[in-house]
mmCIF file with all atom_site columns, C-alpha atoms in Angstrom:
data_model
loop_
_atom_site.group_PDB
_atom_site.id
_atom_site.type_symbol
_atom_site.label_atom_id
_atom_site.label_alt_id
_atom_site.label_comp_id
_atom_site.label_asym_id
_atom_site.label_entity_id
_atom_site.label_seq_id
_atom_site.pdbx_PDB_ins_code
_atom_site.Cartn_x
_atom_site.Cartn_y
_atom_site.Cartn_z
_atom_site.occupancy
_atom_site.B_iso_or_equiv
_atom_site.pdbx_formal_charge
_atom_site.auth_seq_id
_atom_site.auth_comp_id
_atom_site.auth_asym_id
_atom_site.auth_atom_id
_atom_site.pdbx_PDB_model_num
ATOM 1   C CA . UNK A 1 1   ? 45.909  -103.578 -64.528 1.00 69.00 ? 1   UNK A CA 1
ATOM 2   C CA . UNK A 1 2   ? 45.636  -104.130 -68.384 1.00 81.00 ? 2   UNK A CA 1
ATOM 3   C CA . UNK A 1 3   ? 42.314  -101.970 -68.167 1.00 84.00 ? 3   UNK A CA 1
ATOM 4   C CA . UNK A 1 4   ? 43.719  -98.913  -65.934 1.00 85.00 ? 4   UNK A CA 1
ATOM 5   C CA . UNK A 1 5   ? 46.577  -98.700  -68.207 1.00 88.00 ? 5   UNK A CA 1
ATOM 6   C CA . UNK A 1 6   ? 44.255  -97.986  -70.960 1.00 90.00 ? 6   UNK A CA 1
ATOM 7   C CA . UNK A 1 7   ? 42.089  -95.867  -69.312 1.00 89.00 ? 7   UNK A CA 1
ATOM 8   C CA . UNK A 1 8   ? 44.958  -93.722  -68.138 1.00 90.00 ? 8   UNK A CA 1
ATOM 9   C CA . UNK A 1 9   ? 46.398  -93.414  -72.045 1.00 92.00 ? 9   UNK A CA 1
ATOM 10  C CA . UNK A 1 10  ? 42.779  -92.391  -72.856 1.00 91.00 ? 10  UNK A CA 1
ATOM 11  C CA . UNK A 1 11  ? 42.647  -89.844  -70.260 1.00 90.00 ? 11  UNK A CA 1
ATOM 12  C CA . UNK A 1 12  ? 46.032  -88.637  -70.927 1.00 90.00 ? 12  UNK A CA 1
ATOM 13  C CA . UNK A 1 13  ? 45.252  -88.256  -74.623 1.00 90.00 ? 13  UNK A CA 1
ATOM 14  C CA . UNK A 1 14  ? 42.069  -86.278  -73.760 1.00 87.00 ? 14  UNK A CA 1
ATOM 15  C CA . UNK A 1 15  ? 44.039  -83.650  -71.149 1.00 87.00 ? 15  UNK A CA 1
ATOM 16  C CA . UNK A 1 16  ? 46.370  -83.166  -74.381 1.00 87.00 ? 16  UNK A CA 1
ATOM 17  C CA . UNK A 1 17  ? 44.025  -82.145  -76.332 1.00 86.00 ? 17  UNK A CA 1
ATOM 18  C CA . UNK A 1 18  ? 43.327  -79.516  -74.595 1.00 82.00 ? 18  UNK A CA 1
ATOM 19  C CA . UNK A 1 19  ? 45.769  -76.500  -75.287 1.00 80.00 ? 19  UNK A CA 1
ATOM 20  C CA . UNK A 1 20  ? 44.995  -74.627  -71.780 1.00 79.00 ? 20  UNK A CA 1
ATOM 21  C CA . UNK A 1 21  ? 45.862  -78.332  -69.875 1.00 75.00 ? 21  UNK A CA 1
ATOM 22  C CA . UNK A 1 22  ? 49.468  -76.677  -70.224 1.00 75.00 ? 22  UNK A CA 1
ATOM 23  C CA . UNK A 1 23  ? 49.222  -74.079  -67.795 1.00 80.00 ? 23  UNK A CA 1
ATOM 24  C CA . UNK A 1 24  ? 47.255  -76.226  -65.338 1.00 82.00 ? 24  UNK A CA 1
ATOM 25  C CA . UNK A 1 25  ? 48.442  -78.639  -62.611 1.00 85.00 ? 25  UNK A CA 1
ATOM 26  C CA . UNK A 1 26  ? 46.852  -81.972  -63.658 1.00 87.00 ? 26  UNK A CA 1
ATOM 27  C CA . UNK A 1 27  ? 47.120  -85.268  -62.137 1.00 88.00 ? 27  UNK A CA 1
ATOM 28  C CA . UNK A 1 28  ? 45.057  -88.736  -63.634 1.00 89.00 ? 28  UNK A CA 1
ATOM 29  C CA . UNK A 1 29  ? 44.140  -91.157  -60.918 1.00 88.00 ? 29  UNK A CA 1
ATOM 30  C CA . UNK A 1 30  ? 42.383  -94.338  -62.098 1.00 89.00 ? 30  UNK A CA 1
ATOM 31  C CA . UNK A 1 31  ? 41.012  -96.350  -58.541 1.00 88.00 ? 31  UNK A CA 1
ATOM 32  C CA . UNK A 1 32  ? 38.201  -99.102  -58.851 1.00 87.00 ? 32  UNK A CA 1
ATOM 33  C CA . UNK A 1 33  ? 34.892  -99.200  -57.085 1.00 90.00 ? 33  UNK A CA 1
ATOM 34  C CA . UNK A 1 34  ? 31.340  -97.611  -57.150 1.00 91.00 ? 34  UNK A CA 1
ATOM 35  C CA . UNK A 1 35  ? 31.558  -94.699  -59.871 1.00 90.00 ? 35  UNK A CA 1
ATOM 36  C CA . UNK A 1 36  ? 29.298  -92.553  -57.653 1.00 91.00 ? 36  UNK A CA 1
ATOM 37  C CA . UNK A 1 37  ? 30.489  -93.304  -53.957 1.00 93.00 ? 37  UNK A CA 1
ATOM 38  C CA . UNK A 1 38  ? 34.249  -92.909  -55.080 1.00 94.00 ? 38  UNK A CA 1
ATOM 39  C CA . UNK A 1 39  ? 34.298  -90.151  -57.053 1.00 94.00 ? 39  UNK A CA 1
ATOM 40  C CA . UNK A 1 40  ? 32.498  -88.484  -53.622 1.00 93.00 ? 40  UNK A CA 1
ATOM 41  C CA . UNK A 1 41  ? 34.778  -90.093  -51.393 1.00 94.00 ? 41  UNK A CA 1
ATOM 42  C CA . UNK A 1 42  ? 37.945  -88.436  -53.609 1.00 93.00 ? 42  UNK A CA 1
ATOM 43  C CA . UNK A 1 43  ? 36.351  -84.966  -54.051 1.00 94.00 ? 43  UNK A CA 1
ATOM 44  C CA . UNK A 1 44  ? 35.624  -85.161  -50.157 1.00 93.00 ? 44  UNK A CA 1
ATOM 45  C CA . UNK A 1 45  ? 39.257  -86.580  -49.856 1.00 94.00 ? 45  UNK A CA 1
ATOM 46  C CA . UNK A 1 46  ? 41.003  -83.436  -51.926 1.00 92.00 ? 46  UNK A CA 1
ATOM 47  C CA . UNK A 1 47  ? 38.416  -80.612  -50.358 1.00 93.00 ? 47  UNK A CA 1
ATOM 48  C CA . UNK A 1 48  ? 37.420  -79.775  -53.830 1.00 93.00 ? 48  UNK A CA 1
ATOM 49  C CA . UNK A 1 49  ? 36.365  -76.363  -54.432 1.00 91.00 ? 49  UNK A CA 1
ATOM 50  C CA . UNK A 1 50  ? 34.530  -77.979  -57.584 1.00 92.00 ? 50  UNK A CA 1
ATOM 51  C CA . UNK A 1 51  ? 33.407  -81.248  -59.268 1.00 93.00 ? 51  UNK A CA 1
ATOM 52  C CA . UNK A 1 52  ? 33.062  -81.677  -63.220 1.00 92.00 ? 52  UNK A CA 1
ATOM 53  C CA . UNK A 1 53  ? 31.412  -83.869  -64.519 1.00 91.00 ? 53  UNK A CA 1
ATOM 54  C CA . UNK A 1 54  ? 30.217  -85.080  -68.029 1.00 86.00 ? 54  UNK A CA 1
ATOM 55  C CA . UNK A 1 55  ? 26.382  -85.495  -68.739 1.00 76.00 ? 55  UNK A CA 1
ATOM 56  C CA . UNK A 1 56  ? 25.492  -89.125  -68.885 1.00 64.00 ? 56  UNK A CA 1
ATOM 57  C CA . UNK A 1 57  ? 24.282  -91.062  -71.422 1.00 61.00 ? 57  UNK A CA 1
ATOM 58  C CA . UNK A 1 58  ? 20.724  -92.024  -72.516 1.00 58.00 ? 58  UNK A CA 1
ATOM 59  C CA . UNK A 1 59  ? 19.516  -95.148  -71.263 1.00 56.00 ? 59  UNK A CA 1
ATOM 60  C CA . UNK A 1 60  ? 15.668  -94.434  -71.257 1.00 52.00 ? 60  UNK A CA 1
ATOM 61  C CA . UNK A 1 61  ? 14.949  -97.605  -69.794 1.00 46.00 ? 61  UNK A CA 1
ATOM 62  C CA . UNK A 1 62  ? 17.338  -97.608  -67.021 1.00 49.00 ? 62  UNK A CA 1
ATOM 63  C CA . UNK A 1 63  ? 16.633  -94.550  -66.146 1.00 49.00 ? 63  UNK A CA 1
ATOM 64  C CA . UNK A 1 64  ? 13.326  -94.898  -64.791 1.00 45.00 ? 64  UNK A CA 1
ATOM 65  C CA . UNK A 1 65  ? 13.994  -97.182  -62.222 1.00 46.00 ? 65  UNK A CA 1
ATOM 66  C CA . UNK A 1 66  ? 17.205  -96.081  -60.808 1.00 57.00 ? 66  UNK A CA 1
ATOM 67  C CA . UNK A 1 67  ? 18.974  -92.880  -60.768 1.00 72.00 ? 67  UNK A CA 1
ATOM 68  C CA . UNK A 1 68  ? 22.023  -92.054  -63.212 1.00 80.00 ? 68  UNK A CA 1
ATOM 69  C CA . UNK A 1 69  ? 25.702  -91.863  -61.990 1.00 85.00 ? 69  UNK A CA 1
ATOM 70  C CA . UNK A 1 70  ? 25.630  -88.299  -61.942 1.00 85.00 ? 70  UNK A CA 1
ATOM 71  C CA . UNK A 1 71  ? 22.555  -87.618  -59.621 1.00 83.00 ? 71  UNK A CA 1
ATOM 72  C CA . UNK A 1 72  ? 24.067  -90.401  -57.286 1.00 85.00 ? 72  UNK A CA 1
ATOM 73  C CA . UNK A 1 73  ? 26.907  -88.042  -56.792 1.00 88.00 ? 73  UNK A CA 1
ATOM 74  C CA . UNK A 1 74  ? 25.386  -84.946  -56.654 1.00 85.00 ? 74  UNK A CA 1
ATOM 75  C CA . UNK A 1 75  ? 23.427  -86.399  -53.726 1.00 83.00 ? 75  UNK A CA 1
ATOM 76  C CA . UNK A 1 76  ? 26.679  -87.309  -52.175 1.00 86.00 ? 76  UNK A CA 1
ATOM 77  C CA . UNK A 1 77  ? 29.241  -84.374  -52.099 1.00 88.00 ? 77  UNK A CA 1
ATOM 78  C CA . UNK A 1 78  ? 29.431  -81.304  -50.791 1.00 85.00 ? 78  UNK A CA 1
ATOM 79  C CA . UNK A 1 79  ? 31.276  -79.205  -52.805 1.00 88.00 ? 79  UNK A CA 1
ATOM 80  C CA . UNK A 1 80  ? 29.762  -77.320  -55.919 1.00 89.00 ? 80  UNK A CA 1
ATOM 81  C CA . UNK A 1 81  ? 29.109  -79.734  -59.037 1.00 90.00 ? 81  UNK A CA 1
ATOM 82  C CA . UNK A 1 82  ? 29.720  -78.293  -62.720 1.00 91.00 ? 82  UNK A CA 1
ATOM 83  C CA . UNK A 1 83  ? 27.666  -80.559  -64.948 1.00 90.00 ? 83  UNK A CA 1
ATOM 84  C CA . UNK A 1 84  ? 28.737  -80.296  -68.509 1.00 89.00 ? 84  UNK A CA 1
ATOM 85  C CA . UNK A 1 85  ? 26.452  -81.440  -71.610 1.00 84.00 ? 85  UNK A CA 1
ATOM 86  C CA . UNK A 1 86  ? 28.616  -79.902  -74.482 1.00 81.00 ? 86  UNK A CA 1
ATOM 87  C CA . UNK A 1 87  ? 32.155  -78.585  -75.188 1.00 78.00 ? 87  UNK A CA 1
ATOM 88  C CA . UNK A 1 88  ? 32.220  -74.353  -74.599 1.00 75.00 ? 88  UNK A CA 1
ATOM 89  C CA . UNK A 1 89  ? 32.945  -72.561  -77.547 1.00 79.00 ? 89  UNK A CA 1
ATOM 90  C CA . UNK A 1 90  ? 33.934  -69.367  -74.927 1.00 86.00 ? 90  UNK A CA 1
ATOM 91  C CA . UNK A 1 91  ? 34.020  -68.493  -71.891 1.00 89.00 ? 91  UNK A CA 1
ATOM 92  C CA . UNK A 1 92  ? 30.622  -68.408  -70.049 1.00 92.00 ? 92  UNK A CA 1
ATOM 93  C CA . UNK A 1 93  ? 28.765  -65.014  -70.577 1.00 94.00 ? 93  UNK A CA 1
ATOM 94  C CA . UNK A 1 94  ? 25.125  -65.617  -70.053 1.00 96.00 ? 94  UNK A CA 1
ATOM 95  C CA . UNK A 1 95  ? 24.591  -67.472  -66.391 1.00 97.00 ? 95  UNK A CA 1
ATOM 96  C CA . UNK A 1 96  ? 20.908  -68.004  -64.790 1.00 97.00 ? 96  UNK A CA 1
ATOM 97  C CA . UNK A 1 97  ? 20.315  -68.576  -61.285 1.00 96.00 ? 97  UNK A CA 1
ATOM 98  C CA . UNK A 1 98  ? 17.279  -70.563  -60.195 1.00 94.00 ? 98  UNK A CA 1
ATOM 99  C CA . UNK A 1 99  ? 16.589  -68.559  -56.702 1.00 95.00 ? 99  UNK A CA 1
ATOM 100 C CA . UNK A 1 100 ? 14.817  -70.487  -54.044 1.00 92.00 ? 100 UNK A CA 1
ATOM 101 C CA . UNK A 1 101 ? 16.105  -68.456  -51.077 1.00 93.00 ? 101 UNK A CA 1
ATOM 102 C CA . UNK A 1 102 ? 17.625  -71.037  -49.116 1.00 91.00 ? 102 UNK A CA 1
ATOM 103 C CA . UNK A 1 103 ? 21.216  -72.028  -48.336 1.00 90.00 ? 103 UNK A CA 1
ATOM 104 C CA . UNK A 1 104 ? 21.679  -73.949  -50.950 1.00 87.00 ? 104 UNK A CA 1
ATOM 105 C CA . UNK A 1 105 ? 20.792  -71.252  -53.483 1.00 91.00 ? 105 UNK A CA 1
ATOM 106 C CA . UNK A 1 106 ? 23.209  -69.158  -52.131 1.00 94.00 ? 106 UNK A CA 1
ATOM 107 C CA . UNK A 1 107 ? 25.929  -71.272  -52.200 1.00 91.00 ? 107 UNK A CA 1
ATOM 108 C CA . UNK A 1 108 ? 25.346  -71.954  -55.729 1.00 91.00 ? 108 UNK A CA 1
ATOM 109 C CA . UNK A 1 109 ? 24.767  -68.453  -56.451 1.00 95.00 ? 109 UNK A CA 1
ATOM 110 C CA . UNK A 1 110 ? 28.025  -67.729  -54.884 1.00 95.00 ? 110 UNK A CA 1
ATOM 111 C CA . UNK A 1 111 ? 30.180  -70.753  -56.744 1.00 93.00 ? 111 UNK A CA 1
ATOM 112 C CA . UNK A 1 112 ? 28.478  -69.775  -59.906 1.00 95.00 ? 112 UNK A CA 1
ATOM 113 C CA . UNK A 1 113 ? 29.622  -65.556  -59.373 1.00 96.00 ? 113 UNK A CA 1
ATOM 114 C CA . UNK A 1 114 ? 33.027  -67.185  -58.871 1.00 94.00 ? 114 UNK A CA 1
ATOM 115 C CA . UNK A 1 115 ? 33.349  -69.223  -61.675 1.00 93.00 ? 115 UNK A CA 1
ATOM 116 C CA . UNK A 1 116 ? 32.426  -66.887  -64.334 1.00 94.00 ? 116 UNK A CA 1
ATOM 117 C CA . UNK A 1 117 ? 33.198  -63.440  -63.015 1.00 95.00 ? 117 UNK A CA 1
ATOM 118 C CA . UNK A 1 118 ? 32.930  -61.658  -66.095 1.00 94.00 ? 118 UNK A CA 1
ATOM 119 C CA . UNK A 1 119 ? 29.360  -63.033  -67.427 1.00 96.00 ? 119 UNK A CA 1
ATOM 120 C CA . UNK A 1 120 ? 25.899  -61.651  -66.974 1.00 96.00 ? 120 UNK A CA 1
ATOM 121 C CA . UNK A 1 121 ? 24.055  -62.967  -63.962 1.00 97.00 ? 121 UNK A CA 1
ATOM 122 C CA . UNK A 1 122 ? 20.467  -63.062  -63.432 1.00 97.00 ? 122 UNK A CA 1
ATOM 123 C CA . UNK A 1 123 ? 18.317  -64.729  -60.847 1.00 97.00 ? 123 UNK A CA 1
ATOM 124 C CA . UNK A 1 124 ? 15.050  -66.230  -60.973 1.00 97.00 ? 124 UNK A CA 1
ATOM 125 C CA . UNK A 1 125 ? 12.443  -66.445  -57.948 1.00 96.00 ? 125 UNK A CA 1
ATOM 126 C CA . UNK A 1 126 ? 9.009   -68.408  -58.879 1.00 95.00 ? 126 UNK A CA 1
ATOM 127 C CA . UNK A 1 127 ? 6.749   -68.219  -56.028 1.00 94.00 ? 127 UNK A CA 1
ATOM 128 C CA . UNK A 1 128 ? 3.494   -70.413  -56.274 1.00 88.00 ? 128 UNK A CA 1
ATOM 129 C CA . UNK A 1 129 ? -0.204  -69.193  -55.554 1.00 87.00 ? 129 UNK A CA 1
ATOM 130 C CA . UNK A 1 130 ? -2.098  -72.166  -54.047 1.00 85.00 ? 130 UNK A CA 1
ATOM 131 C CA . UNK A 1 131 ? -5.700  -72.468  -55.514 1.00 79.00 ? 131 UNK A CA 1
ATOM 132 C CA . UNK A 1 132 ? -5.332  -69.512  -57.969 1.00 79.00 ? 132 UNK A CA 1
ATOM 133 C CA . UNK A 1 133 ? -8.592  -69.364  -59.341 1.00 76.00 ? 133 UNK A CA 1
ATOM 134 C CA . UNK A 1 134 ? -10.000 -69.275  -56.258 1.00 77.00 ? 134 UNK A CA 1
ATOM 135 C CA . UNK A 1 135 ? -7.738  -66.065  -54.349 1.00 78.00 ? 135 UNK A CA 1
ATOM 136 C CA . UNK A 1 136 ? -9.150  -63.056  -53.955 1.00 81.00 ? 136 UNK A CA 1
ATOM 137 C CA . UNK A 1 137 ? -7.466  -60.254  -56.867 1.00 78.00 ? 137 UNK A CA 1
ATOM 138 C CA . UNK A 1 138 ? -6.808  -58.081  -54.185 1.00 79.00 ? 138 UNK A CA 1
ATOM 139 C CA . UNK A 1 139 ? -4.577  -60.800  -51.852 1.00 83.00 ? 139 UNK A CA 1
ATOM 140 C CA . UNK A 1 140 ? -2.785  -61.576  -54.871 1.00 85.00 ? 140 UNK A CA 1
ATOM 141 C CA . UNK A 1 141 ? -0.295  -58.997  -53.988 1.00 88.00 ? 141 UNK A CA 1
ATOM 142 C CA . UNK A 1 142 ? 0.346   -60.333  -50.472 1.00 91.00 ? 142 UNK A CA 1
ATOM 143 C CA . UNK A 1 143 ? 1.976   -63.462  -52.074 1.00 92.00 ? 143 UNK A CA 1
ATOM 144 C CA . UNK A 1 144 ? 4.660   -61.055  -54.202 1.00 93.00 ? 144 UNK A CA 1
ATOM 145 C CA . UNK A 1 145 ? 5.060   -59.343  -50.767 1.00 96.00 ? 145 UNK A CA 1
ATOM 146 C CA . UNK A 1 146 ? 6.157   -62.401  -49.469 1.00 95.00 ? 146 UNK A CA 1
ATOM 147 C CA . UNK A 1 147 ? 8.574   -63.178  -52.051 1.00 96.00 ? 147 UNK A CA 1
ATOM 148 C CA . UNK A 1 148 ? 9.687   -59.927  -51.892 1.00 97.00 ? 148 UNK A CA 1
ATOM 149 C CA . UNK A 1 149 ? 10.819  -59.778  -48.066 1.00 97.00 ? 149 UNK A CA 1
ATOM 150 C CA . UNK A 1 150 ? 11.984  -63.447  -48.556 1.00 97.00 ? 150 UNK A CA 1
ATOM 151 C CA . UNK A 1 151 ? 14.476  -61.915  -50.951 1.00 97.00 ? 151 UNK A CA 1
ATOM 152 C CA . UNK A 1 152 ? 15.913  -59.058  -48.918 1.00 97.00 ? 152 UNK A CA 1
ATOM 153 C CA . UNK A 1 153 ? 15.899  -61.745  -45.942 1.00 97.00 ? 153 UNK A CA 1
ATOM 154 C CA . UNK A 1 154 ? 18.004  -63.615  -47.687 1.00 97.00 ? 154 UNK A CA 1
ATOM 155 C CA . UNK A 1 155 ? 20.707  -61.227  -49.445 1.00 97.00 ? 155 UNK A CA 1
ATOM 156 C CA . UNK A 1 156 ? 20.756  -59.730  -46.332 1.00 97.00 ? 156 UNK A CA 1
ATOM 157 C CA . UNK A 1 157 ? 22.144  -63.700  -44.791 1.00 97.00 ? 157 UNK A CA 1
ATOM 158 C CA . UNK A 1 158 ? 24.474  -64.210  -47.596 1.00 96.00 ? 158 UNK A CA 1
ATOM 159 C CA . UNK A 1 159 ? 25.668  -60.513  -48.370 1.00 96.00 ? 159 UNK A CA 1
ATOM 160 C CA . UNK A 1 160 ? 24.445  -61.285  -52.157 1.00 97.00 ? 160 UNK A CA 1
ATOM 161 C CA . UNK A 1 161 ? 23.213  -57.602  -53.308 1.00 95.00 ? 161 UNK A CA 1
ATOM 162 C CA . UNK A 1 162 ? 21.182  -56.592  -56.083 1.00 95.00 ? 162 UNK A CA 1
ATOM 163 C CA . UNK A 1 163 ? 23.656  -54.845  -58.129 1.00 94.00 ? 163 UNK A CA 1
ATOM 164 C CA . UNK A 1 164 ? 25.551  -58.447  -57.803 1.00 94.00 ? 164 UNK A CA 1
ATOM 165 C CA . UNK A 1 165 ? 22.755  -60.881  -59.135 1.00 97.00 ? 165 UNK A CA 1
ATOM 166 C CA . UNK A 1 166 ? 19.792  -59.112  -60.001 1.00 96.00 ? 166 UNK A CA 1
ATOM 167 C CA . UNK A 1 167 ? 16.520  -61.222  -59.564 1.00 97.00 ? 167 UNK A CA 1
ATOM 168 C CA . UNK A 1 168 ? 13.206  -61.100  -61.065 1.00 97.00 ? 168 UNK A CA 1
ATOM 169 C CA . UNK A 1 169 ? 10.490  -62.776  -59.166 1.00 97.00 ? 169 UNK A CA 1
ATOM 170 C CA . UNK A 1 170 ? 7.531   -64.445  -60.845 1.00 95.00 ? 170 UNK A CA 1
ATOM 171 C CA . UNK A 1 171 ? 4.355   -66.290  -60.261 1.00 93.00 ? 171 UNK A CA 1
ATOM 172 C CA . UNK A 1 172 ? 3.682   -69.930  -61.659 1.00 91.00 ? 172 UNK A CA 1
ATOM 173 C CA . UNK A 1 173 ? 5.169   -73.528  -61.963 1.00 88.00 ? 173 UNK A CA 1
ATOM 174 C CA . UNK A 1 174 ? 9.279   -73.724  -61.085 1.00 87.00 ? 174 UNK A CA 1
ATOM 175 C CA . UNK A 1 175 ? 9.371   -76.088  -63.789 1.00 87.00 ? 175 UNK A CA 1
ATOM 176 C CA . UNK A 1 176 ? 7.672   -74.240  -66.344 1.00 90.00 ? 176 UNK A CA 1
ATOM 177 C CA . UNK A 1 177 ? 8.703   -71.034  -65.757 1.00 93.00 ? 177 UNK A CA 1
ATOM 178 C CA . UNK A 1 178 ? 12.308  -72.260  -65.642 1.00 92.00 ? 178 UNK A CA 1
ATOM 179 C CA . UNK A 1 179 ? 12.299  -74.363  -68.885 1.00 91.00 ? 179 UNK A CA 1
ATOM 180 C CA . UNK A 1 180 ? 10.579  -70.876  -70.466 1.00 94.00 ? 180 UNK A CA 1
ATOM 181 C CA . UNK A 1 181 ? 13.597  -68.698  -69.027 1.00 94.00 ? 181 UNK A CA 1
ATOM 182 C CA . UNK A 1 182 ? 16.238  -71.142  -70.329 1.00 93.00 ? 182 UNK A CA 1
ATOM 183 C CA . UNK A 1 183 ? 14.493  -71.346  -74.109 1.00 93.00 ? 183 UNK A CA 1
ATOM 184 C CA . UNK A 1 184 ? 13.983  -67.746  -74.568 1.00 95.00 ? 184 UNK A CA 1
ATOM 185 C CA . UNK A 1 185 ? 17.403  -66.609  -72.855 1.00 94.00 ? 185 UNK A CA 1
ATOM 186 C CA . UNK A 1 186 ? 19.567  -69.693  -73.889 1.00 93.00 ? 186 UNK A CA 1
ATOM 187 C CA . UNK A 1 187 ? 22.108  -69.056  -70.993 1.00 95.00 ? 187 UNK A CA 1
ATOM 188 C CA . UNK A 1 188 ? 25.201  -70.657  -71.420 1.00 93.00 ? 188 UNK A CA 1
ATOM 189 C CA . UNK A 1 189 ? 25.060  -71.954  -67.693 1.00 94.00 ? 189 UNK A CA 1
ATOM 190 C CA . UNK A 1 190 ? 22.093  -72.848  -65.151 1.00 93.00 ? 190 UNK A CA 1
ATOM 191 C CA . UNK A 1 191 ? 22.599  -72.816  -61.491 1.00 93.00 ? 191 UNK A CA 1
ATOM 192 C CA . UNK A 1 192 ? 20.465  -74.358  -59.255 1.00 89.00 ? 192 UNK A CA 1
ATOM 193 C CA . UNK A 1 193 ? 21.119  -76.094  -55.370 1.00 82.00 ? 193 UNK A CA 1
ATOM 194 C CA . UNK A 1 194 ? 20.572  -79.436  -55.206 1.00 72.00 ? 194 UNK A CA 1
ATOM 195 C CA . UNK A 1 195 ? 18.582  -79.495  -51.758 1.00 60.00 ? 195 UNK A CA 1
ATOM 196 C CA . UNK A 1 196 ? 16.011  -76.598  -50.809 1.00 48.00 ? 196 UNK A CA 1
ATOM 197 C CA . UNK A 1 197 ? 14.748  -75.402  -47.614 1.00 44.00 ? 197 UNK A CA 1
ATOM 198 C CA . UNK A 1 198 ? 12.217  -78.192  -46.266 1.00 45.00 ? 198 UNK A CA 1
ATOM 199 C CA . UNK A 1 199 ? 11.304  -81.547  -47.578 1.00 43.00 ? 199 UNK A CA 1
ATOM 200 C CA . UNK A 1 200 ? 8.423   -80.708  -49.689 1.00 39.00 ? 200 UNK A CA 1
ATOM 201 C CA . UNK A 1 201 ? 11.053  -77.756  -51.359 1.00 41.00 ? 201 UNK A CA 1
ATOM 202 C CA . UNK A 1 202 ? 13.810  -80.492  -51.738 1.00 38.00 ? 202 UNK A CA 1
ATOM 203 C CA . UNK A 1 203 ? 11.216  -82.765  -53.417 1.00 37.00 ? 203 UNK A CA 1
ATOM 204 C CA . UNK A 1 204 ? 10.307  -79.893  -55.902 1.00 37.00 ? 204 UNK A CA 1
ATOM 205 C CA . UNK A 1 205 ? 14.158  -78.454  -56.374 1.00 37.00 ? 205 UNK A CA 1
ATOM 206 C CA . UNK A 1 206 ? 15.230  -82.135  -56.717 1.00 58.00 ? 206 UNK A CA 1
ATOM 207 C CA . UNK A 1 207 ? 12.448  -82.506  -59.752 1.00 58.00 ? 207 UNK A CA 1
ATOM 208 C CA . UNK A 1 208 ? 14.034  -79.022  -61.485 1.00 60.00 ? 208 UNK A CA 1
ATOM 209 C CA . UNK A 1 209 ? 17.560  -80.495  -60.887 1.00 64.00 ? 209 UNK A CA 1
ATOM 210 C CA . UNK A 1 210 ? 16.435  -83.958  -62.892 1.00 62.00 ? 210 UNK A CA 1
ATOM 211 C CA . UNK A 1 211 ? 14.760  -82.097  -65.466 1.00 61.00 ? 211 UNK A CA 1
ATOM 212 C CA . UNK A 1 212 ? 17.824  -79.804  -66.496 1.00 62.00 ? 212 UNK A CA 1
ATOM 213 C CA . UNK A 1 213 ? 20.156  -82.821  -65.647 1.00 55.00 ? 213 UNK A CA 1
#
């Protein structure tokens, strides 16, 4: 009891500090339990519309055998997660979208649209060549192709139009490609889905989400 009492005096002084905490509806709730299978259980509980939640801590050991709090969670809710890894100066201006044309991107697309209305949105598609040095130049187009009517396909499931979230489609490594588009653009927010469209696009969207995480 000692130890919730603190925690909710630390929490309280935190929400204070915050001048815009004034004009919002806030309510502290300390429960005990696993950090990752509660905090899913209460944002299932309340049908949040979104999740916050701080980036963790470095434990470089730890983290190679087990995953952090965070990821635990993300793999457990629903609802769009907002993962924060320093305090915003301003609203958000500059968002990129990592586009895989599935569901999932949507949805994220769509939460991300929501959430920061006013900013500049761009999407980016990397679509992979298997054995490039060994493809034909003139069937190198048929892969863009490909992207290409995977794209309208999918704005045309999720009513997400170009002049909406423009998106650029390029060849190469998602995890390259992605870490070159966040250096050179420094967007103030990244959204990505958590889960692609198959397994072997989970596996490789779940690597992306652990490297920006």
């Amino acid at each position: 009891a000692q130890v919730a009492g603190a925690a909710e005096l630390e929490l309280s002084r935190i929400v204070a500090s915050f001048p815009e905490a004034a004009k919002a509806q806030v309510s502290i709730n300390v429960v005990t339990g696993d950090p990752a299978r509660t905090v899913a259980e209460r944002a299932t509980e309340a049908r949040a519309d979104l999740l916050i939640l701080g980036r963790h801590r470095e434990r470089p050991f730890g983290d190679l055998f087990r995953q952090t709090t965070a990821q635990r969670i993300i793999t457990l809710v629903t609802c769009p997660v907002l993962l924060v890894s320093a305090t915003p100066a301003a609203p958000y201006k500059h968002v990129l979208h990592a586009i895989d044309f599935s569901p999932a991107s949507a949805a994220v697309a769509q939460a991300a649209l929501s959430l920061a209305p006013k900013a500049r949105h761009e999407g980016l598609h990397v679509y992979h060549v298997p054995f490039r040095g060994l493809v034909p130049g003139d069937q190198l187009p048929a892969f863009l192709h490909e992207a290409e009517d995977a794209e309208a396909d999918w704005r045309t499931r999720f009513g997400i139009g170009a002049d909406t979230l423009s998106i650029r489609l390029l060849e190469g490594g998602v995890q390259s490609e992605l870490t070159q588009a966040v250096a050179k653009g420094k967007p103030d927010l990244v959204a990505v889905g958590a889960h692609g469209r198959s397994a072997i696009s989970r596996a490789v969207l779940g690597s992306v989400t652990t490297m920006l995480m």
